[in-house]
PDB file of C-alpha atoms in Angstrom:
ATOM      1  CA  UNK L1128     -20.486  27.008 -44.368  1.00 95.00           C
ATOM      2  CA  UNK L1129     -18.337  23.564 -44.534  1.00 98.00           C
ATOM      3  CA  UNK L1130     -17.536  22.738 -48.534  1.00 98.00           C
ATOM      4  CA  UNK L1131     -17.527  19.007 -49.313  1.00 98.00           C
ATOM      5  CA  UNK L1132     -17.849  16.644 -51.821  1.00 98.00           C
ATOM      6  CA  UNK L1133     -19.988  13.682 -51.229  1.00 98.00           C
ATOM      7  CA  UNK L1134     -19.904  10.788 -53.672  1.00 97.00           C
ATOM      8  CA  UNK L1135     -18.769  13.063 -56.595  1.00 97.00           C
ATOM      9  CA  UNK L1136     -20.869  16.032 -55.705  1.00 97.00           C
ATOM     10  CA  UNK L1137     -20.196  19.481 -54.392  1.00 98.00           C
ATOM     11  CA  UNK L1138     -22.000  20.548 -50.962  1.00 98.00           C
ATOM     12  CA  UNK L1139     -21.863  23.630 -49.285  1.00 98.00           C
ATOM     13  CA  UNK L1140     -22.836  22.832 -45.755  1.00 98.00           C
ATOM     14  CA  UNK L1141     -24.568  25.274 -43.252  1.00 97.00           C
ATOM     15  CA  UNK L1142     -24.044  23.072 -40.132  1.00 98.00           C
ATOM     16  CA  UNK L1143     -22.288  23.465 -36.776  1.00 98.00           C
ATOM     17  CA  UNK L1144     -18.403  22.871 -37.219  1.00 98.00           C
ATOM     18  CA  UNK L1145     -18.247  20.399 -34.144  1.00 98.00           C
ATOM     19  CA  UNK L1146     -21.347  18.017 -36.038  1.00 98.00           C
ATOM     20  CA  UNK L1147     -20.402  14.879 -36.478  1.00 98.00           C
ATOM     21  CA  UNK L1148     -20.267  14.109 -40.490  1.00 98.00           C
ATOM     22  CA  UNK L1149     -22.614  11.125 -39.825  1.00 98.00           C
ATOM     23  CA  UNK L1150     -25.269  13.222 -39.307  1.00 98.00           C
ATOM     24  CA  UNK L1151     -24.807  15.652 -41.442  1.00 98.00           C
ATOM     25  CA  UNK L1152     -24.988  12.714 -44.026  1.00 98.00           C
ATOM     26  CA  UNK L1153     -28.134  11.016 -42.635  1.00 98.00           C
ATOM     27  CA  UNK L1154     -30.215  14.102 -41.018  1.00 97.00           C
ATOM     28  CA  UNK L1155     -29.044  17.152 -43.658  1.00 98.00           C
ATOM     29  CA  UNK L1156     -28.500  15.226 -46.628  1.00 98.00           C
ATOM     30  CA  UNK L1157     -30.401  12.228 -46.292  1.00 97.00           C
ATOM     31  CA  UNK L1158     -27.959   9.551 -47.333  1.00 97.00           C
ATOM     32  CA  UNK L1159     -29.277   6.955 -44.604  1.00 96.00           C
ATOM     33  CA  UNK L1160     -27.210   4.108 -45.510  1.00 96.00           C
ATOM     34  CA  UNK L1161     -24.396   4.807 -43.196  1.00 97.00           C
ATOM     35  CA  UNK L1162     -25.648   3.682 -39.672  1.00 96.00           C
ATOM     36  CA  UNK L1163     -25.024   4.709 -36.535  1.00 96.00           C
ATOM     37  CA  UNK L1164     -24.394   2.143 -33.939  1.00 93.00           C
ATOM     38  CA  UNK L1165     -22.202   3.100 -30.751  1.00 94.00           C
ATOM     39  CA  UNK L1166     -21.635   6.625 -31.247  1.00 95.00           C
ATOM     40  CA  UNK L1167     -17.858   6.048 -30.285  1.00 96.00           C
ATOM     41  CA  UNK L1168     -16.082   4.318 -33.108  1.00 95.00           C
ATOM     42  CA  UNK L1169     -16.300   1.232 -31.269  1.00 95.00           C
ATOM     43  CA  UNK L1170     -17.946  -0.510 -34.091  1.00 96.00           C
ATOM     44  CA  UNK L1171     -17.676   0.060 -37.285  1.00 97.00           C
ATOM     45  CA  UNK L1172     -21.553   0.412 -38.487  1.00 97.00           C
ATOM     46  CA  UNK L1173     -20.610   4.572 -39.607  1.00 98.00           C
ATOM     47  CA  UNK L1174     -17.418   3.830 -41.621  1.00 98.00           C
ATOM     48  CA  UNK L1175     -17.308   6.346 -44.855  1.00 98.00           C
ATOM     49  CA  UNK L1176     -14.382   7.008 -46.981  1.00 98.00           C
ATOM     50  CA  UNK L1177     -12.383  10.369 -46.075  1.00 98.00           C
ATOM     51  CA  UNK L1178     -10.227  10.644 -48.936  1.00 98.00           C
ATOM     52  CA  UNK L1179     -10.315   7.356 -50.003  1.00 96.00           C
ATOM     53  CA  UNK L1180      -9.627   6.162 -46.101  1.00 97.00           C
ATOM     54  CA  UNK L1181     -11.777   4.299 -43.616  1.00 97.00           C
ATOM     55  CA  UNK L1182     -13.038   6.522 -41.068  1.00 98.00           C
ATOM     56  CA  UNK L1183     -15.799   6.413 -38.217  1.00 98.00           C
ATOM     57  CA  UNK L1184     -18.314   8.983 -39.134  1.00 98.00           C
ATOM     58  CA  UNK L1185     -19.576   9.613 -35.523  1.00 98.00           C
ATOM     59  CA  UNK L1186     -16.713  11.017 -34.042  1.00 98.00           C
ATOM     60  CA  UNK L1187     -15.579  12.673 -37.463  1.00 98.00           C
ATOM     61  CA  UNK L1188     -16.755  16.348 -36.602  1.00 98.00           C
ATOM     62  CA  UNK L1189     -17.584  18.621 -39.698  1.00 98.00           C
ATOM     63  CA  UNK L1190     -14.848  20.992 -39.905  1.00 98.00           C
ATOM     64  CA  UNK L1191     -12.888  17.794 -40.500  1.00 98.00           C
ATOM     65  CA  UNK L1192     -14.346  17.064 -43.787  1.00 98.00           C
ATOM     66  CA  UNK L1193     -14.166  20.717 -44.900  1.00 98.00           C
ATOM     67  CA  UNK L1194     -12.749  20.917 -48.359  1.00 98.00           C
ATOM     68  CA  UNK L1195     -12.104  17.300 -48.657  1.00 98.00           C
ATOM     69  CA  UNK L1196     -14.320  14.048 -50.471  1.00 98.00           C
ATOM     70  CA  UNK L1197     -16.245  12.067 -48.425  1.00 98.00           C
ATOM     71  CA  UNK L1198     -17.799   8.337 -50.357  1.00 98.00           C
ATOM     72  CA  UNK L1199     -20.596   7.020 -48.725  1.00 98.00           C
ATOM     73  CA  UNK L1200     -21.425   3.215 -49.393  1.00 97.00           C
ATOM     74  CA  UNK L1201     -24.161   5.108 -51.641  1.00 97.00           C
ATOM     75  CA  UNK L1202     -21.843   6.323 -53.798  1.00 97.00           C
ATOM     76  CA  UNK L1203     -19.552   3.166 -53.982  1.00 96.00           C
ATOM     77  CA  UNK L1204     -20.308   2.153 -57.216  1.00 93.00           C
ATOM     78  CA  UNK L1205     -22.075   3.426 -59.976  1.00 89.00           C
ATOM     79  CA  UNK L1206     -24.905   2.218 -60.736  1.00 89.00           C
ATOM     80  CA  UNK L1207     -25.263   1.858 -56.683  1.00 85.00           C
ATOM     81  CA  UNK L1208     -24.792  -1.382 -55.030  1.00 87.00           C
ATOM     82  CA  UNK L1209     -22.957  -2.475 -58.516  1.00 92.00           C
ATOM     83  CA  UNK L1210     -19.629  -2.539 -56.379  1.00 95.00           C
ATOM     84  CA  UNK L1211     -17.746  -6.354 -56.962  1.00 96.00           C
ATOM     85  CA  UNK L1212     -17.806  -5.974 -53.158  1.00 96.00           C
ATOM     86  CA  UNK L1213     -21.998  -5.569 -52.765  1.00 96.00           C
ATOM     87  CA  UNK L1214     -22.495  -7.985 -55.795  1.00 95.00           C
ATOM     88  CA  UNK L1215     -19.861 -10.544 -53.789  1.00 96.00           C
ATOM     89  CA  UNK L1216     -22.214 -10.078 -50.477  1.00 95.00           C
ATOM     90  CA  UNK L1217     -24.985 -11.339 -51.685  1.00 94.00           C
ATOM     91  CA  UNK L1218     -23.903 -14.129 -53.627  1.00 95.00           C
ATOM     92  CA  UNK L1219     -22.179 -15.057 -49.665  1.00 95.00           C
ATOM     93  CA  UNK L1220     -25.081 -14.787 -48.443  1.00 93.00           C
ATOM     94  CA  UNK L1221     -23.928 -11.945 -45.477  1.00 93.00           C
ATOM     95  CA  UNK L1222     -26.202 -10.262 -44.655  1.00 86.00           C
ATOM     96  CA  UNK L1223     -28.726 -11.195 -41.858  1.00 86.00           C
ATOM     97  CA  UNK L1224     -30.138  -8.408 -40.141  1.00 87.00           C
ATOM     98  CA  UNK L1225     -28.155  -5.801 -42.493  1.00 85.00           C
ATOM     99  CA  UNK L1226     -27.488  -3.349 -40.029  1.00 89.00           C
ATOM    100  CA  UNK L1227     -23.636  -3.442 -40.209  1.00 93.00           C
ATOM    101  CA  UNK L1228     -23.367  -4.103 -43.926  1.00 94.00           C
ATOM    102  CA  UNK L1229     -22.406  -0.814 -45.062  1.00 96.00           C
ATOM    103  CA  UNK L1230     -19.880  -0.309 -42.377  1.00 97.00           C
ATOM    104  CA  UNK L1231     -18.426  -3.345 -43.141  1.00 97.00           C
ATOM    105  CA  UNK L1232     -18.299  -2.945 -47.059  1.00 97.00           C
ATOM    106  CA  UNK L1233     -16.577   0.253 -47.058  1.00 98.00           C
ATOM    107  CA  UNK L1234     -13.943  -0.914 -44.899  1.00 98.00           C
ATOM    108  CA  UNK L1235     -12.985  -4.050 -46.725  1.00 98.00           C
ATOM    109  CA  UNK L1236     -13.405  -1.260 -49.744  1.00 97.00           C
ATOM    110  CA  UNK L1237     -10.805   0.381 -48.423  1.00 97.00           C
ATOM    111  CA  UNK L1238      -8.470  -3.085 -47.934  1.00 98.00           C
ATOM    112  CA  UNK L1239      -8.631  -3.658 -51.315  1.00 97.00           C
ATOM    113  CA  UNK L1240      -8.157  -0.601 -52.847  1.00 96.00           C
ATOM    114  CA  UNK L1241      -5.092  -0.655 -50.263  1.00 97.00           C
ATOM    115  CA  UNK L1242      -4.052  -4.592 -51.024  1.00 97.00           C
ATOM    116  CA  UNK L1243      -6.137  -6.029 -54.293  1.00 96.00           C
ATOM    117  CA  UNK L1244      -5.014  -9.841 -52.544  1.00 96.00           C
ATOM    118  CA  UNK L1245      -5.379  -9.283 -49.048  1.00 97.00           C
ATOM    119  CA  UNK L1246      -4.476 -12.866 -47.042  1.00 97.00           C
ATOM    120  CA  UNK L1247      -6.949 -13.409 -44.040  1.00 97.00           C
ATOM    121  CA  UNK L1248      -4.393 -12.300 -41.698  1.00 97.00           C
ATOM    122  CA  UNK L1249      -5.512  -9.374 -43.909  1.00 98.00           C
ATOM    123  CA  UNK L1250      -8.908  -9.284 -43.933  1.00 98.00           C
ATOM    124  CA  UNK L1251      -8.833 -10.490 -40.376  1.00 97.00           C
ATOM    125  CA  UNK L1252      -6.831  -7.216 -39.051  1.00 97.00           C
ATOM    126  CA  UNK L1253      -8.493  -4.720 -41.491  1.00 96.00           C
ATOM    127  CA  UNK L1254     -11.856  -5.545 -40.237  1.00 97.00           C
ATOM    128  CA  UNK L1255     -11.201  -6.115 -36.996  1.00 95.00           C
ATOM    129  CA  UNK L1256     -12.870  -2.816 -35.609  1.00 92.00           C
ATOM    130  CA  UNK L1257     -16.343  -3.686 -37.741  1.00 95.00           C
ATOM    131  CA  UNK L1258     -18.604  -5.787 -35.292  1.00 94.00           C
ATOM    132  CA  UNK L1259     -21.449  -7.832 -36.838  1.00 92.00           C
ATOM    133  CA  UNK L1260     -23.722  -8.808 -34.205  1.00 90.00           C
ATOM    134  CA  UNK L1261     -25.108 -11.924 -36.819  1.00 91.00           C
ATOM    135  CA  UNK L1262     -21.587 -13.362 -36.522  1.00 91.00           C
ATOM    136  CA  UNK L1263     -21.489 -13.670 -40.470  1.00 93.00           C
ATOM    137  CA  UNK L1264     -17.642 -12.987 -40.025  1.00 95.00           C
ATOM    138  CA  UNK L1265     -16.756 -16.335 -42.083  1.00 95.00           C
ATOM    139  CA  UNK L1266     -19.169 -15.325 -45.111  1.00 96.00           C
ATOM    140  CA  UNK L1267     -17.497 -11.670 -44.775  1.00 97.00           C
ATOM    141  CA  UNK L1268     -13.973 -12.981 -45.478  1.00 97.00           C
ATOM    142  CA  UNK L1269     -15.516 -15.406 -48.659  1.00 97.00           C
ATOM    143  CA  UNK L1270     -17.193 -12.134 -49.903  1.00 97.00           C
ATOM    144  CA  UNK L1271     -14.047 -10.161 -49.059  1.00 98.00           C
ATOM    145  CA  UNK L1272     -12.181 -12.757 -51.597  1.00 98.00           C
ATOM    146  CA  UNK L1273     -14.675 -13.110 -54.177  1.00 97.00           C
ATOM    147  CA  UNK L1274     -14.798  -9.509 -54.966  1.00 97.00           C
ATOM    148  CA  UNK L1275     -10.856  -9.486 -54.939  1.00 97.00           C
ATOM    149  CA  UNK L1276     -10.940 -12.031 -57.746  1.00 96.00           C
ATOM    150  CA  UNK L1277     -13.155 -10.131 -59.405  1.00 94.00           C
ATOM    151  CA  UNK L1278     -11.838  -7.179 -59.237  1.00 92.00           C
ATOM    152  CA  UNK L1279      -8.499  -9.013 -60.382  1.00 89.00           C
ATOM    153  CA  UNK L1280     -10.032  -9.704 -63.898  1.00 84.00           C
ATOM    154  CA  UNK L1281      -9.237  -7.906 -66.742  1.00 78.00           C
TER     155      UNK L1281
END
């Protein structure tokens, strides 16, 4: 048994040690919003929150996680998709075919919970590894800097 929290809640986990976490997400626990794409953390489309830091759930094998808080971009904000971040994507106007949207939201989660007024050196560098196939990389950064401002407000 692997013991994790995911998005706030306690799991106890009856999976292989060497699974990797993004499908014990998807397949075991049914949180299909994080995506596989390349199956080697080439780009991006997996990225969950490991105690509070970006990491590629496809190469993240279970006994990784084990007694530690995974966030899922379902569990990003509560109510879900309330997140300045999801609420700043759509006003941009991001997302095309969607597929990388999550991946790409919890990583610039992560750069602003790291640096609340990132520059786009920033952004650029932070999101590097996160590949959108749409080439909505422009929108991305706008979103990336609305939601900063937002979430500068008092």
């Amino acid at each position: 048994m692997i013991h994790v929290k995911i998005n706030g809640v306690d799991h106890d986990l009856d999976v292989d040690p060497e699974m990797p976490l993004l499908w014990a997400l998807r397949d075991v626990l049914g949180l299909t919003g994080t995506k596989f794409g390349c199956g080697e953390a080439l780009c991006g489309a997996c990225t969950v929150h490991l105690d509070g830091d970006p990491v590629r759930a496809c190469v993240t094998p279970m006994h990784r996680v084990k007694g530690r808080e995974v966030t899922t971009i379902e569990g990003l904000a509560d109510p879900p998709g309330d997140h300045p971040l999801q609420r700043a994507w759509v006003a941009a106007g991001v997302p095309q075919c969607g597929y990388c949207q999550a991946g790409q939201i919890m990583t610039a989660a992560a750069l602003l919970a790291a640096n609340p007024t990132p520059s786009d050196d920033d952004i650029a560098h932070s999101m590097a590894g996160n590949i959108c196939r749409c080439g909505t990389y422009v929108r991305i950064r706008a979103a990336i800097k609305a939601a900063a401002a937002e979430l500068k407000k008092p």
